[in-house]
mmCIF file of N, CA and C in Angstrom:
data_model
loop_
_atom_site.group_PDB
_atom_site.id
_atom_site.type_symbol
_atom_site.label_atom_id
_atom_site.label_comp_id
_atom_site.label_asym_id
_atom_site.label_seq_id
_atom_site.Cartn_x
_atom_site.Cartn_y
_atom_site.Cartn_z
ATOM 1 N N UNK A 1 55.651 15.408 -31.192
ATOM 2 C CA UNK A 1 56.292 14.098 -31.298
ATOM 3 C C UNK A 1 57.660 14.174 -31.967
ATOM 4 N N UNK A 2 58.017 15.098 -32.516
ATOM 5 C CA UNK A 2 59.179 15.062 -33.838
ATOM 6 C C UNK A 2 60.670 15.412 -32.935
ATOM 7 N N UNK A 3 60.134 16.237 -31.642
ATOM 8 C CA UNK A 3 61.085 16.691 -30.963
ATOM 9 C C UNK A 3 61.484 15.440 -30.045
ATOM 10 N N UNK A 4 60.233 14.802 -29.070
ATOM 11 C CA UNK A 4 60.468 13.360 -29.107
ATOM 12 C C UNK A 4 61.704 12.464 -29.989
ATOM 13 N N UNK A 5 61.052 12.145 -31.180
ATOM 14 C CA UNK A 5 62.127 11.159 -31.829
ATOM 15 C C UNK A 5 63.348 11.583 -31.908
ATOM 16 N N UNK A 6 63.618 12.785 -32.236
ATOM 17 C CA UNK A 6 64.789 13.816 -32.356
ATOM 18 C C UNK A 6 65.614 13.351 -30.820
ATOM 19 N N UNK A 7 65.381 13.381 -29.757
ATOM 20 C CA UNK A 7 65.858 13.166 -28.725
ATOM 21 C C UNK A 7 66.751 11.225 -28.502
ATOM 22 N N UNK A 8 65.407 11.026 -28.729
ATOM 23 C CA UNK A 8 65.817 9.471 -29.085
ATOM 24 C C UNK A 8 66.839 8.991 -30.168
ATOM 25 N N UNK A 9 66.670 10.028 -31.321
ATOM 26 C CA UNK A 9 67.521 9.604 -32.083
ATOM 27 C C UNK A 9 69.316 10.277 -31.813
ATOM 28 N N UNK A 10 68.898 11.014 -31.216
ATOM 29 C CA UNK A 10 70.417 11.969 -30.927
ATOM 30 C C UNK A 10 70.754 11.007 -29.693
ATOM 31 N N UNK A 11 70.551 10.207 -28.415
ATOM 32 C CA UNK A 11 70.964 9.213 -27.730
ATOM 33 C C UNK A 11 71.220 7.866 -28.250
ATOM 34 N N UNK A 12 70.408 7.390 -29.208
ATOM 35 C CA UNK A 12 71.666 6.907 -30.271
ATOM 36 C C UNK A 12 72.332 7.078 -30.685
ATOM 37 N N UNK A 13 72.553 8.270 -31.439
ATOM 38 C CA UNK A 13 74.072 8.611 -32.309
ATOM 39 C C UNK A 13 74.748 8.502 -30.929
ATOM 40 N N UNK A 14 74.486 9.348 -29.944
ATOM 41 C CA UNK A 14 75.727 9.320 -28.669
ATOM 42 C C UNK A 14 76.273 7.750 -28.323
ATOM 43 N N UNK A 15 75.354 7.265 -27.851
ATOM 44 C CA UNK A 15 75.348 6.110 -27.144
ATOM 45 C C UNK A 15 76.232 4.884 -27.802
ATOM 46 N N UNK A 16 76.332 5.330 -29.873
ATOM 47 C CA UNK A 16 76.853 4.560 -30.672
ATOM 48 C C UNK A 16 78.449 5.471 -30.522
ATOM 49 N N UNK A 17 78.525 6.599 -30.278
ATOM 50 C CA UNK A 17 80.050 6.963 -30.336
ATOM 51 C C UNK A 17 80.501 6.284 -28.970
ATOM 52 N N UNK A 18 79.804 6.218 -27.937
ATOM 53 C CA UNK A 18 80.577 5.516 -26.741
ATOM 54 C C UNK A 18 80.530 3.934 -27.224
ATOM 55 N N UNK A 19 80.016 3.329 -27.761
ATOM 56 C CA UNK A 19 79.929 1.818 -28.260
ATOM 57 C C UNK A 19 81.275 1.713 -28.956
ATOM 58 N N UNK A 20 81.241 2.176 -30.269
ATOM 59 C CA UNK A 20 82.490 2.353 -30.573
ATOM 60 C C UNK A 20 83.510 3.364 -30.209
ATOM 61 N N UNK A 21 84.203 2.926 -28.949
ATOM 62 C CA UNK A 21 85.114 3.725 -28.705
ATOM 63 C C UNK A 21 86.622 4.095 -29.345
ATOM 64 N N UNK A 22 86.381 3.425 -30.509
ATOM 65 C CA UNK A 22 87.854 3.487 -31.038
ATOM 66 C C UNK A 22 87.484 4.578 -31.941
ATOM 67 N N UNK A 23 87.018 5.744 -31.670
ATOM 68 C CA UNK A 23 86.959 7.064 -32.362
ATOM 69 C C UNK A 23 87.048 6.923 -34.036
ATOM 70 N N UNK A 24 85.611 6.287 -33.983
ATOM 71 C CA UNK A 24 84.892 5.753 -35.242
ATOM 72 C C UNK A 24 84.757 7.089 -36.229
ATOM 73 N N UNK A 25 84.370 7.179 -37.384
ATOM 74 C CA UNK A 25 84.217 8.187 -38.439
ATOM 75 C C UNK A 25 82.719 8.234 -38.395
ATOM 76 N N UNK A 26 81.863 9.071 -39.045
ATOM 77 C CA UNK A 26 80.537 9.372 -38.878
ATOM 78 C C UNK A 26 80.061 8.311 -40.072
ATOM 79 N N UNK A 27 80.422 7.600 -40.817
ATOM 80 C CA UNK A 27 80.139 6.181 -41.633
ATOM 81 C C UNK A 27 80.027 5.798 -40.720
ATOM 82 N N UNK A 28 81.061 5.103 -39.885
ATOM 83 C CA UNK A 28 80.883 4.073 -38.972
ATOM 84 C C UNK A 28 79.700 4.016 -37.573
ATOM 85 N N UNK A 29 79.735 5.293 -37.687
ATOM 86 C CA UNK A 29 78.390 5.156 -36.233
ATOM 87 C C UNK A 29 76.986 4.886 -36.958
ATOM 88 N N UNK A 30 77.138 5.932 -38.461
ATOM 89 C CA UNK A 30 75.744 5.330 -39.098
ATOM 90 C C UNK A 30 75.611 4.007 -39.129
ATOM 91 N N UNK A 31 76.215 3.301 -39.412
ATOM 92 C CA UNK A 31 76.218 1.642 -40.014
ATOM 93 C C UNK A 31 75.988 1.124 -38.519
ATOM 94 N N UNK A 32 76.827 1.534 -37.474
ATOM 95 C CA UNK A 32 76.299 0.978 -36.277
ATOM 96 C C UNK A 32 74.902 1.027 -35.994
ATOM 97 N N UNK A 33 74.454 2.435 -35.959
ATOM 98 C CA UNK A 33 73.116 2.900 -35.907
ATOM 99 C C UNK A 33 71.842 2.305 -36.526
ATOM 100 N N UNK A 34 72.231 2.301 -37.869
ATOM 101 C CA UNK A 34 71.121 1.494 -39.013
ATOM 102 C C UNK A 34 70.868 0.666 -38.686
ATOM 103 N N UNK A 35 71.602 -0.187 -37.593
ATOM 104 C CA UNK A 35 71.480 -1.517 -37.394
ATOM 105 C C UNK A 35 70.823 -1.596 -35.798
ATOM 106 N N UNK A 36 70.332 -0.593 -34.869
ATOM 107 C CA UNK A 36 69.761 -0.563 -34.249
ATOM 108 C C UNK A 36 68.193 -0.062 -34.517
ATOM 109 N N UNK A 37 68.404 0.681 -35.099
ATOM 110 C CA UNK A 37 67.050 1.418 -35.951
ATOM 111 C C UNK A 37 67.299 1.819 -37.393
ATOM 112 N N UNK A 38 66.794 1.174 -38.049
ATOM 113 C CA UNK A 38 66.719 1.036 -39.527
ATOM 114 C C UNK A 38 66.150 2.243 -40.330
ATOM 115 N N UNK A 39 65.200 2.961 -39.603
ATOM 116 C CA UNK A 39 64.724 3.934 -40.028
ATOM 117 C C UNK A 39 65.801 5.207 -40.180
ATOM 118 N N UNK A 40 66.827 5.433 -39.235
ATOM 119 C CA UNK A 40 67.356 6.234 -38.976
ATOM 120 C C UNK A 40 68.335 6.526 -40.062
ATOM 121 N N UNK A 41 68.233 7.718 -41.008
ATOM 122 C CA UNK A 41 68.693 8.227 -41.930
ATOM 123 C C UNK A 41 70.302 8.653 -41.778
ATOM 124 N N UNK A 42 71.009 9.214 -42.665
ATOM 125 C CA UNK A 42 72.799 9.235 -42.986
ATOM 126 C C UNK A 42 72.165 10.784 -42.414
ATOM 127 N N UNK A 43 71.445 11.510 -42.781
ATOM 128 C CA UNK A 43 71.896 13.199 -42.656
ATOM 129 C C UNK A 43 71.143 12.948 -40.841
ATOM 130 N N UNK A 44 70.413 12.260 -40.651
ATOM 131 C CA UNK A 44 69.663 12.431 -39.171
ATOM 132 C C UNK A 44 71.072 12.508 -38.290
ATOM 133 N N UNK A 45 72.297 11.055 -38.484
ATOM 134 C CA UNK A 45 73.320 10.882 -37.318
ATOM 135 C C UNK A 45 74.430 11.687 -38.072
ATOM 136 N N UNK A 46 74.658 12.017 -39.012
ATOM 137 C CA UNK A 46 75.476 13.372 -39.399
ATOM 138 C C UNK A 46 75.593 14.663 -38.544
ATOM 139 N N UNK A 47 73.974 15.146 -38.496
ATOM 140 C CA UNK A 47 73.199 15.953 -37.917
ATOM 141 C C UNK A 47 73.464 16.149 -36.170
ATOM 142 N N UNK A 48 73.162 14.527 -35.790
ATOM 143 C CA UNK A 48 73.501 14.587 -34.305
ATOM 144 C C UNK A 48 75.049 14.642 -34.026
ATOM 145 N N UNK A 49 75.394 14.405 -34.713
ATOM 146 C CA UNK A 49 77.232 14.289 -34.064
ATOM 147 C C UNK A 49 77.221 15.568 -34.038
ATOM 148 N N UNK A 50 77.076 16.549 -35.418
ATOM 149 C CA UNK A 50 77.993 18.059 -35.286
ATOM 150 C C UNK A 50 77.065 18.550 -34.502
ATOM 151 N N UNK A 51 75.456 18.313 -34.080
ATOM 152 C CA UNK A 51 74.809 18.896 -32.540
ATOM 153 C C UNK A 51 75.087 18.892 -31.114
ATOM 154 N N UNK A 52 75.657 17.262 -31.082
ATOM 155 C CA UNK A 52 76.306 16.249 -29.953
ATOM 156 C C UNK A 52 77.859 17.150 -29.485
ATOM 157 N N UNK A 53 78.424 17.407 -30.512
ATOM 158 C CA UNK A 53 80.200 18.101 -30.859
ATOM 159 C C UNK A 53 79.867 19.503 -30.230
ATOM 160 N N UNK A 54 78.894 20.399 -30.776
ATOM 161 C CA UNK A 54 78.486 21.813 -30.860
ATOM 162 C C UNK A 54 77.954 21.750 -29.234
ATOM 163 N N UNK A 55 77.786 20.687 -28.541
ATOM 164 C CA UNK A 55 76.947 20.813 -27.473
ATOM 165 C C UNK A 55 78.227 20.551 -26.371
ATOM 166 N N UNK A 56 79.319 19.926 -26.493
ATOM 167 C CA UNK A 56 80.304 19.558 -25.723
ATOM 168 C C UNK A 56 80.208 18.121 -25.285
ATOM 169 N N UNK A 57 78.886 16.947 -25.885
ATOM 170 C CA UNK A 57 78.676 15.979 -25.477
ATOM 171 C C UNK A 57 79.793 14.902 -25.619
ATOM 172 N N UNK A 58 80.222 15.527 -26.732
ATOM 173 C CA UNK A 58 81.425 14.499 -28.062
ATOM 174 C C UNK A 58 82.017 15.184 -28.187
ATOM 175 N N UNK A 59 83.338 14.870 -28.571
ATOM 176 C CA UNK A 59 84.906 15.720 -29.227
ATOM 177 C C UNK A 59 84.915 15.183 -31.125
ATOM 178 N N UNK A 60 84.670 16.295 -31.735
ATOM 179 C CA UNK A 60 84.424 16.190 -32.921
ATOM 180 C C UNK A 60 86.187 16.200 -33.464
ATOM 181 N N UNK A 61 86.697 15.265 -33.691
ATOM 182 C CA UNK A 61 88.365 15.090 -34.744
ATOM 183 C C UNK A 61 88.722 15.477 -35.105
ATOM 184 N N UNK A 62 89.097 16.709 -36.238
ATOM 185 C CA UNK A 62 89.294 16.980 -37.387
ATOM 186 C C UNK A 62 90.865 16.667 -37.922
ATOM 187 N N UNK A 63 90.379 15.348 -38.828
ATOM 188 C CA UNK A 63 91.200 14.627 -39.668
ATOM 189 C C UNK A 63 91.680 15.179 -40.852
ATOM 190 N N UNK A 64 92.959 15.808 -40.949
ATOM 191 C CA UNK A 64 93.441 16.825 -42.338
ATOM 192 C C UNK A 64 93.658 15.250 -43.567
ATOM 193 N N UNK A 65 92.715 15.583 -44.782
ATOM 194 C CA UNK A 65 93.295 14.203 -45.044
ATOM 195 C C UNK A 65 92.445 13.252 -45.121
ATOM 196 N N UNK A 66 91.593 13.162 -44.211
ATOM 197 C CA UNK A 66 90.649 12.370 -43.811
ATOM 198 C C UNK A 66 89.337 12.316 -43.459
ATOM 199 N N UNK A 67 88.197 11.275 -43.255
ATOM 200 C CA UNK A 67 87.177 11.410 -42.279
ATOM 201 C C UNK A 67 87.198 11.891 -40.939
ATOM 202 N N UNK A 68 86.255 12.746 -40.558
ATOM 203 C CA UNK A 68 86.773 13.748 -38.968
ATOM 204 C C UNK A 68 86.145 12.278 -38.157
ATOM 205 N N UNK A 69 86.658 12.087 -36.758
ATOM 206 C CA UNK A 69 86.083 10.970 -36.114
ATOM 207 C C UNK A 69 85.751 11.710 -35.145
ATOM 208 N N UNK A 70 85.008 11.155 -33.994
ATOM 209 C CA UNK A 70 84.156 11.419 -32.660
ATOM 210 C C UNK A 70 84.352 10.559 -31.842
ATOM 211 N N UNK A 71 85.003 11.682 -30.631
ATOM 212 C CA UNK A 71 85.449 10.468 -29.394
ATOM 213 C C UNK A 71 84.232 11.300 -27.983
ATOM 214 N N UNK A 72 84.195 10.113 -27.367
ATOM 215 C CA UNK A 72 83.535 10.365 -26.343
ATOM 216 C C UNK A 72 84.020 10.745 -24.765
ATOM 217 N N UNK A 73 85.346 10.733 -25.065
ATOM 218 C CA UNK A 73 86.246 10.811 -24.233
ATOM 219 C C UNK A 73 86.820 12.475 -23.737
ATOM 220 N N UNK A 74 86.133 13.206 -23.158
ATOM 221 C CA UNK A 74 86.000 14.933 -22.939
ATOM 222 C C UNK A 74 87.053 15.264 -22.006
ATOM 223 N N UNK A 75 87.833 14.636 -21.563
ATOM 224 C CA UNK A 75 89.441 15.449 -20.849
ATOM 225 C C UNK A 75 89.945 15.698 -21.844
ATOM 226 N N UNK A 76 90.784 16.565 -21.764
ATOM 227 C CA UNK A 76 92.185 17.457 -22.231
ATOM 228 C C UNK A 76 93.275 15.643 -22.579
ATOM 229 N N UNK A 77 93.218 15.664 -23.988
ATOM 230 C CA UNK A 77 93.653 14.567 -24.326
ATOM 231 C C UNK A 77 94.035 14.772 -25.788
ATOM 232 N N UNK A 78 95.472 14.297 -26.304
ATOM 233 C CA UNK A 78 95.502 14.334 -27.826
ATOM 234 C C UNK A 78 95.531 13.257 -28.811
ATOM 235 N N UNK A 79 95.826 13.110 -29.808
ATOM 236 C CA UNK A 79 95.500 11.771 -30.673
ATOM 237 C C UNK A 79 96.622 11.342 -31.698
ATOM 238 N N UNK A 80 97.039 10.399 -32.234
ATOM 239 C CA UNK A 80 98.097 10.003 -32.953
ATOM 240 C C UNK A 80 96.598 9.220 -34.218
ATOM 241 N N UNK A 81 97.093 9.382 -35.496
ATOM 242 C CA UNK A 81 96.529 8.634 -36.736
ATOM 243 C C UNK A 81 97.715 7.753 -37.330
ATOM 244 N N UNK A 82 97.572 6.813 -37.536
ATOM 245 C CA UNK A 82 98.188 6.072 -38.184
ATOM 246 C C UNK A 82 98.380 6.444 -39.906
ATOM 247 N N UNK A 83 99.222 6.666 -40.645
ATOM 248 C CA UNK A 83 99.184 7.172 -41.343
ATOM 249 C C UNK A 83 99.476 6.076 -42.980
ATOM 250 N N UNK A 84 98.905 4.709 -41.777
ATOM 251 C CA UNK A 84 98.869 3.419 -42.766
ATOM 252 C C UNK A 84 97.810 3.032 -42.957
ATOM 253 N N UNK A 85 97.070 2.836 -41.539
ATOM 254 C CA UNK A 85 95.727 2.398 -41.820
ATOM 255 C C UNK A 85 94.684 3.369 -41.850
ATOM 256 N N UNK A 86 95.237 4.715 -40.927
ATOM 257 C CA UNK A 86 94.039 5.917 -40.569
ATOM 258 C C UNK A 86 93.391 5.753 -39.576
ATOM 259 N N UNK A 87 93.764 4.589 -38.499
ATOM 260 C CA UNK A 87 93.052 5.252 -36.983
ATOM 261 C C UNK A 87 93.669 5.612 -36.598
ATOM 262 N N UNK A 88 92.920 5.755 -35.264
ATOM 263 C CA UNK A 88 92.973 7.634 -34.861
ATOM 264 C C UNK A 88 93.283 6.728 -33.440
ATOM 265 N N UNK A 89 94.394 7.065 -32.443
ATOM 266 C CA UNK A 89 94.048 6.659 -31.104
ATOM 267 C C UNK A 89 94.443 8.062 -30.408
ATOM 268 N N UNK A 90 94.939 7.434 -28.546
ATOM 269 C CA UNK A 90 94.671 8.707 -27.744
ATOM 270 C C UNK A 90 95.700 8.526 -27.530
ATOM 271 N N UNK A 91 96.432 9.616 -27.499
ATOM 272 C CA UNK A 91 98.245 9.351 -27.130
ATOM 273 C C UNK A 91 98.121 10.051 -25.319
ATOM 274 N N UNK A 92 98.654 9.206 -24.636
ATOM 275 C CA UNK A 92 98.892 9.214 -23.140
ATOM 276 C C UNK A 92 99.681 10.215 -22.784
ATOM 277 N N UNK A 93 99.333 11.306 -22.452
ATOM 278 C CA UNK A 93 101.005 12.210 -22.135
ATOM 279 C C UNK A 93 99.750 13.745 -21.093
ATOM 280 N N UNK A 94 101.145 14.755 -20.590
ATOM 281 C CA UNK A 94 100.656 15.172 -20.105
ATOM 282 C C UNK A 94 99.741 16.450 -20.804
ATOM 283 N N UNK A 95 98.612 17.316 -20.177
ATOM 284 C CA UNK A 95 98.093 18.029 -21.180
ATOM 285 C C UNK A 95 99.187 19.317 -21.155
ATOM 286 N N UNK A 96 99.182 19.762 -22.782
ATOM 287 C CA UNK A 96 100.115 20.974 -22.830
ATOM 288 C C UNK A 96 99.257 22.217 -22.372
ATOM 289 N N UNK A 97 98.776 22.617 -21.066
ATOM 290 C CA UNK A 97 97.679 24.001 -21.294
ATOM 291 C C UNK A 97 98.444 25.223 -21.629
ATOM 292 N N UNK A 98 100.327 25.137 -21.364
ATOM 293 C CA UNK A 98 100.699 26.333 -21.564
ATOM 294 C C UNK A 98 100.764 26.829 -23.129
ATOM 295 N N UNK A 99 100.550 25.722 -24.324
ATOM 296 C CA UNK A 99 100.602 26.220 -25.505
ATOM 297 C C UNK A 99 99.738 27.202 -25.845
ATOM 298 N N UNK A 100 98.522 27.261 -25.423
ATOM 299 C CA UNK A 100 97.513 28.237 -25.722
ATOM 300 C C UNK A 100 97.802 29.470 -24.912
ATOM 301 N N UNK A 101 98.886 30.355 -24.151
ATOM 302 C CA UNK A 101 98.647 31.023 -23.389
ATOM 303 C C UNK A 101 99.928 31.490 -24.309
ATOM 304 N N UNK A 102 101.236 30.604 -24.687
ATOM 305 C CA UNK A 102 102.228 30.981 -25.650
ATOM 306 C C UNK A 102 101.625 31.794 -26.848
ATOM 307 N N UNK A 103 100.582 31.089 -27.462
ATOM 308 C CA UNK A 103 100.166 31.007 -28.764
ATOM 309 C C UNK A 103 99.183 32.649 -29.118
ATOM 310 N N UNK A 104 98.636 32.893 -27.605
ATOM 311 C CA UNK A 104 98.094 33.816 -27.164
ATOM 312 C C UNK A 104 98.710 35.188 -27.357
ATOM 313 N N UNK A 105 99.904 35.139 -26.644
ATOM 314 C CA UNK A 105 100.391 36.462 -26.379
ATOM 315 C C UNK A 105 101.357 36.389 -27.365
ATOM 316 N N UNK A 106 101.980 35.103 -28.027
ATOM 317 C CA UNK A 106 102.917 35.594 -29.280
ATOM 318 C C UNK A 106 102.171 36.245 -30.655
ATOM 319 N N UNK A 107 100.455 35.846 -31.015
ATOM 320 C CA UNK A 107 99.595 36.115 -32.078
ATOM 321 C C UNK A 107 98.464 37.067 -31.764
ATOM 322 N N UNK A 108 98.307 37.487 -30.518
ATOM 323 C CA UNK A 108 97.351 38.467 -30.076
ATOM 324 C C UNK A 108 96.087 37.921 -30.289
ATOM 325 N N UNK A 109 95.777 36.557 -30.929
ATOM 326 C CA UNK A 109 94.194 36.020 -31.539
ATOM 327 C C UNK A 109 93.562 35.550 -29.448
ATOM 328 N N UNK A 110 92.457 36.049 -29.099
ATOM 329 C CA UNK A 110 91.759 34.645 -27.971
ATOM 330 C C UNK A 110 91.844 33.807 -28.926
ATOM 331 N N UNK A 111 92.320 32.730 -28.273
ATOM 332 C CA UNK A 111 92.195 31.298 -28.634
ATOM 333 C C UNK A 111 91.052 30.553 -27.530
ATOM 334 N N UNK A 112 90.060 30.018 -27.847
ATOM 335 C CA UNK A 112 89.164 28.805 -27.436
ATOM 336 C C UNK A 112 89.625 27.950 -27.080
ATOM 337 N N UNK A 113 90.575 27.215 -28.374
ATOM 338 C CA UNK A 113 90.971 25.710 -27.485
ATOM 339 C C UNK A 113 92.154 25.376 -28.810
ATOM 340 N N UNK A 114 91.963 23.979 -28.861
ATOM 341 C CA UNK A 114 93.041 23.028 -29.900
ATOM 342 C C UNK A 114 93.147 21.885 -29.729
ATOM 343 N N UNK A 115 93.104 21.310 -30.695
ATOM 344 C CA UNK A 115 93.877 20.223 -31.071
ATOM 345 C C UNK A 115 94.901 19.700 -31.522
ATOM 346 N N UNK A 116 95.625 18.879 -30.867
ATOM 347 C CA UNK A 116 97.431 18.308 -31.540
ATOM 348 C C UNK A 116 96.462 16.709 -32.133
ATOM 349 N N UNK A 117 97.076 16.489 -33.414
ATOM 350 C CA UNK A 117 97.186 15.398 -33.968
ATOM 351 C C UNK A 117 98.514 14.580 -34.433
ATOM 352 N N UNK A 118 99.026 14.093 -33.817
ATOM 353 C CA UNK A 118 100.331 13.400 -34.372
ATOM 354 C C UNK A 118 99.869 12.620 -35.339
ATOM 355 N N UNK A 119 101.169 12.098 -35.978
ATOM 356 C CA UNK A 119 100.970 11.253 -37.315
ATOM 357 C C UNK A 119 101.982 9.823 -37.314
ATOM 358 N N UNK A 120 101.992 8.969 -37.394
ATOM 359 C CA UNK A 120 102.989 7.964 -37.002
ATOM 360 C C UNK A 120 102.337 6.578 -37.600
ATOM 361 N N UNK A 121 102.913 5.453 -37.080
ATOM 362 C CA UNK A 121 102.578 4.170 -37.605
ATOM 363 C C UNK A 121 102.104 3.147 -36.620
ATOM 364 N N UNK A 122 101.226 3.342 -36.679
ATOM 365 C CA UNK A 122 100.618 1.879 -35.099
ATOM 366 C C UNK A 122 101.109 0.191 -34.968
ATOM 367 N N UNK A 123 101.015 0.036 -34.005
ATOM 368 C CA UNK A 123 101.978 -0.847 -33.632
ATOM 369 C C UNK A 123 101.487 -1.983 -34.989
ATOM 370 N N UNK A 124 100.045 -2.233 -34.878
ATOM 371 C CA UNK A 124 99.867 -3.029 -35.941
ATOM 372 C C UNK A 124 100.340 -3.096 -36.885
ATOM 373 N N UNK A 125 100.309 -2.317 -38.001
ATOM 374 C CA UNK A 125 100.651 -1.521 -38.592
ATOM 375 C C UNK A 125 102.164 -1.898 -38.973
ATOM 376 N N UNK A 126 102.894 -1.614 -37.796
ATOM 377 C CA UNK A 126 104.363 -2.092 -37.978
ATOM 378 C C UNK A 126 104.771 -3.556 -38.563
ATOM 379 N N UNK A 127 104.057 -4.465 -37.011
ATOM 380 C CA UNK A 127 104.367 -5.828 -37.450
ATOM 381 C C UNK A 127 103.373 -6.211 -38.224
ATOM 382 N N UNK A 128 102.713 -5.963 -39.058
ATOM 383 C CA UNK A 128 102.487 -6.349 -40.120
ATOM 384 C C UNK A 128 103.208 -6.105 -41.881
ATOM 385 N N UNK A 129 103.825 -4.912 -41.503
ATOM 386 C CA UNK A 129 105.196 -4.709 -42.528
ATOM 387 C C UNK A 129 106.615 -5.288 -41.804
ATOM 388 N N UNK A 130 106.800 -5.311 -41.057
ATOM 389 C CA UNK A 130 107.758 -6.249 -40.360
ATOM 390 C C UNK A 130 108.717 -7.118 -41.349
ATOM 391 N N UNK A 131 109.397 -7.302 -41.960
ATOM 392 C CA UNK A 131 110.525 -7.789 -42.916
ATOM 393 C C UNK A 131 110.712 -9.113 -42.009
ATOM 394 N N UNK A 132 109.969 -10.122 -42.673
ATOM 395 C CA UNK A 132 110.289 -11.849 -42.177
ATOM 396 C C UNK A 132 111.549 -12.501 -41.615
ATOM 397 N N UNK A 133 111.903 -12.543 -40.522
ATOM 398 C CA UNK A 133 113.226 -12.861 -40.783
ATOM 399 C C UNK A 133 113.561 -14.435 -40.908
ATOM 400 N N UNK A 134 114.426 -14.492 -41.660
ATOM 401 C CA UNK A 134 114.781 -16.220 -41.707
ATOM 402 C C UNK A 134 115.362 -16.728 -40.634
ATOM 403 N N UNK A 135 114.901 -17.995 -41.268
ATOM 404 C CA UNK A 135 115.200 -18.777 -40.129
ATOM 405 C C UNK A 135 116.654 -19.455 -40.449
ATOM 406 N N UNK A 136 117.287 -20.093 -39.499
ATOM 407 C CA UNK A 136 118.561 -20.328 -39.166
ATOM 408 C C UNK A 136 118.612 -21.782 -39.291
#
């Protein structure tokens, strides 16, 4: 039975990273989670993300700085953080595959893969510091 619940409970954690698609932090899927099944413990959906990540189900974040987030979103895609509020979105552009083949033969390491994280200020973000302007 344990392998059972284990199953069930790891299609929740998933099912809660595609719910919240705004590439939530592993707080945030718990709190989603708890609230579908109450029973379901902080180390159980901890547990499933870095299984979910380790499995290729989810793209595990890693936030320098920050909480790592989990997107459900598995193309060749990179991310911008706001470096006001701390989300994380998907910046639209084309994929770089030749960096890893540069990165390759200039350092001699196989490289697996990578991540680019930009850092910038989201639109929100902006106009909400936005300097009032008077009126006339």
């Amino acid at each position: 039975m344990k392998t059972s619940r284990n199953t069930m409970q790891r299609n929740l954690v998933l099912q809660t990273v595609r719910l919240l698609h705004h590439h939530p932090s592993a707080e945030e899927i718990y709190r989603e989670a708890v609230r579908k099944c109450p029973n379901i413990s902080k180390g159980t959906v901890y547990r499933n993300l870095n299984l979910l990540a380790e499995r290729g189900d989810i793209v595990k974040i890693v936030v320098p700085g920050g909480a790592d987030r989990f997107d459900f979103n598995l193309a060749k895609h990179y991310h911008v953080r706001c470096r006001r509020c701390g989300n994380v979105y998907d910046v639209d552009m084309p994929s770089l595959d030749s960096v890893m083949g540069m990165a390759c033969e200039t350092h001699g390491v196989q490289l697996e893969g990578f991540q680019i994280m930009f850092t910038g200020v989201c639109q929100n973000c902006r106009e909400e510091h936005r300097p009032l302007k008077k009126s006339s």
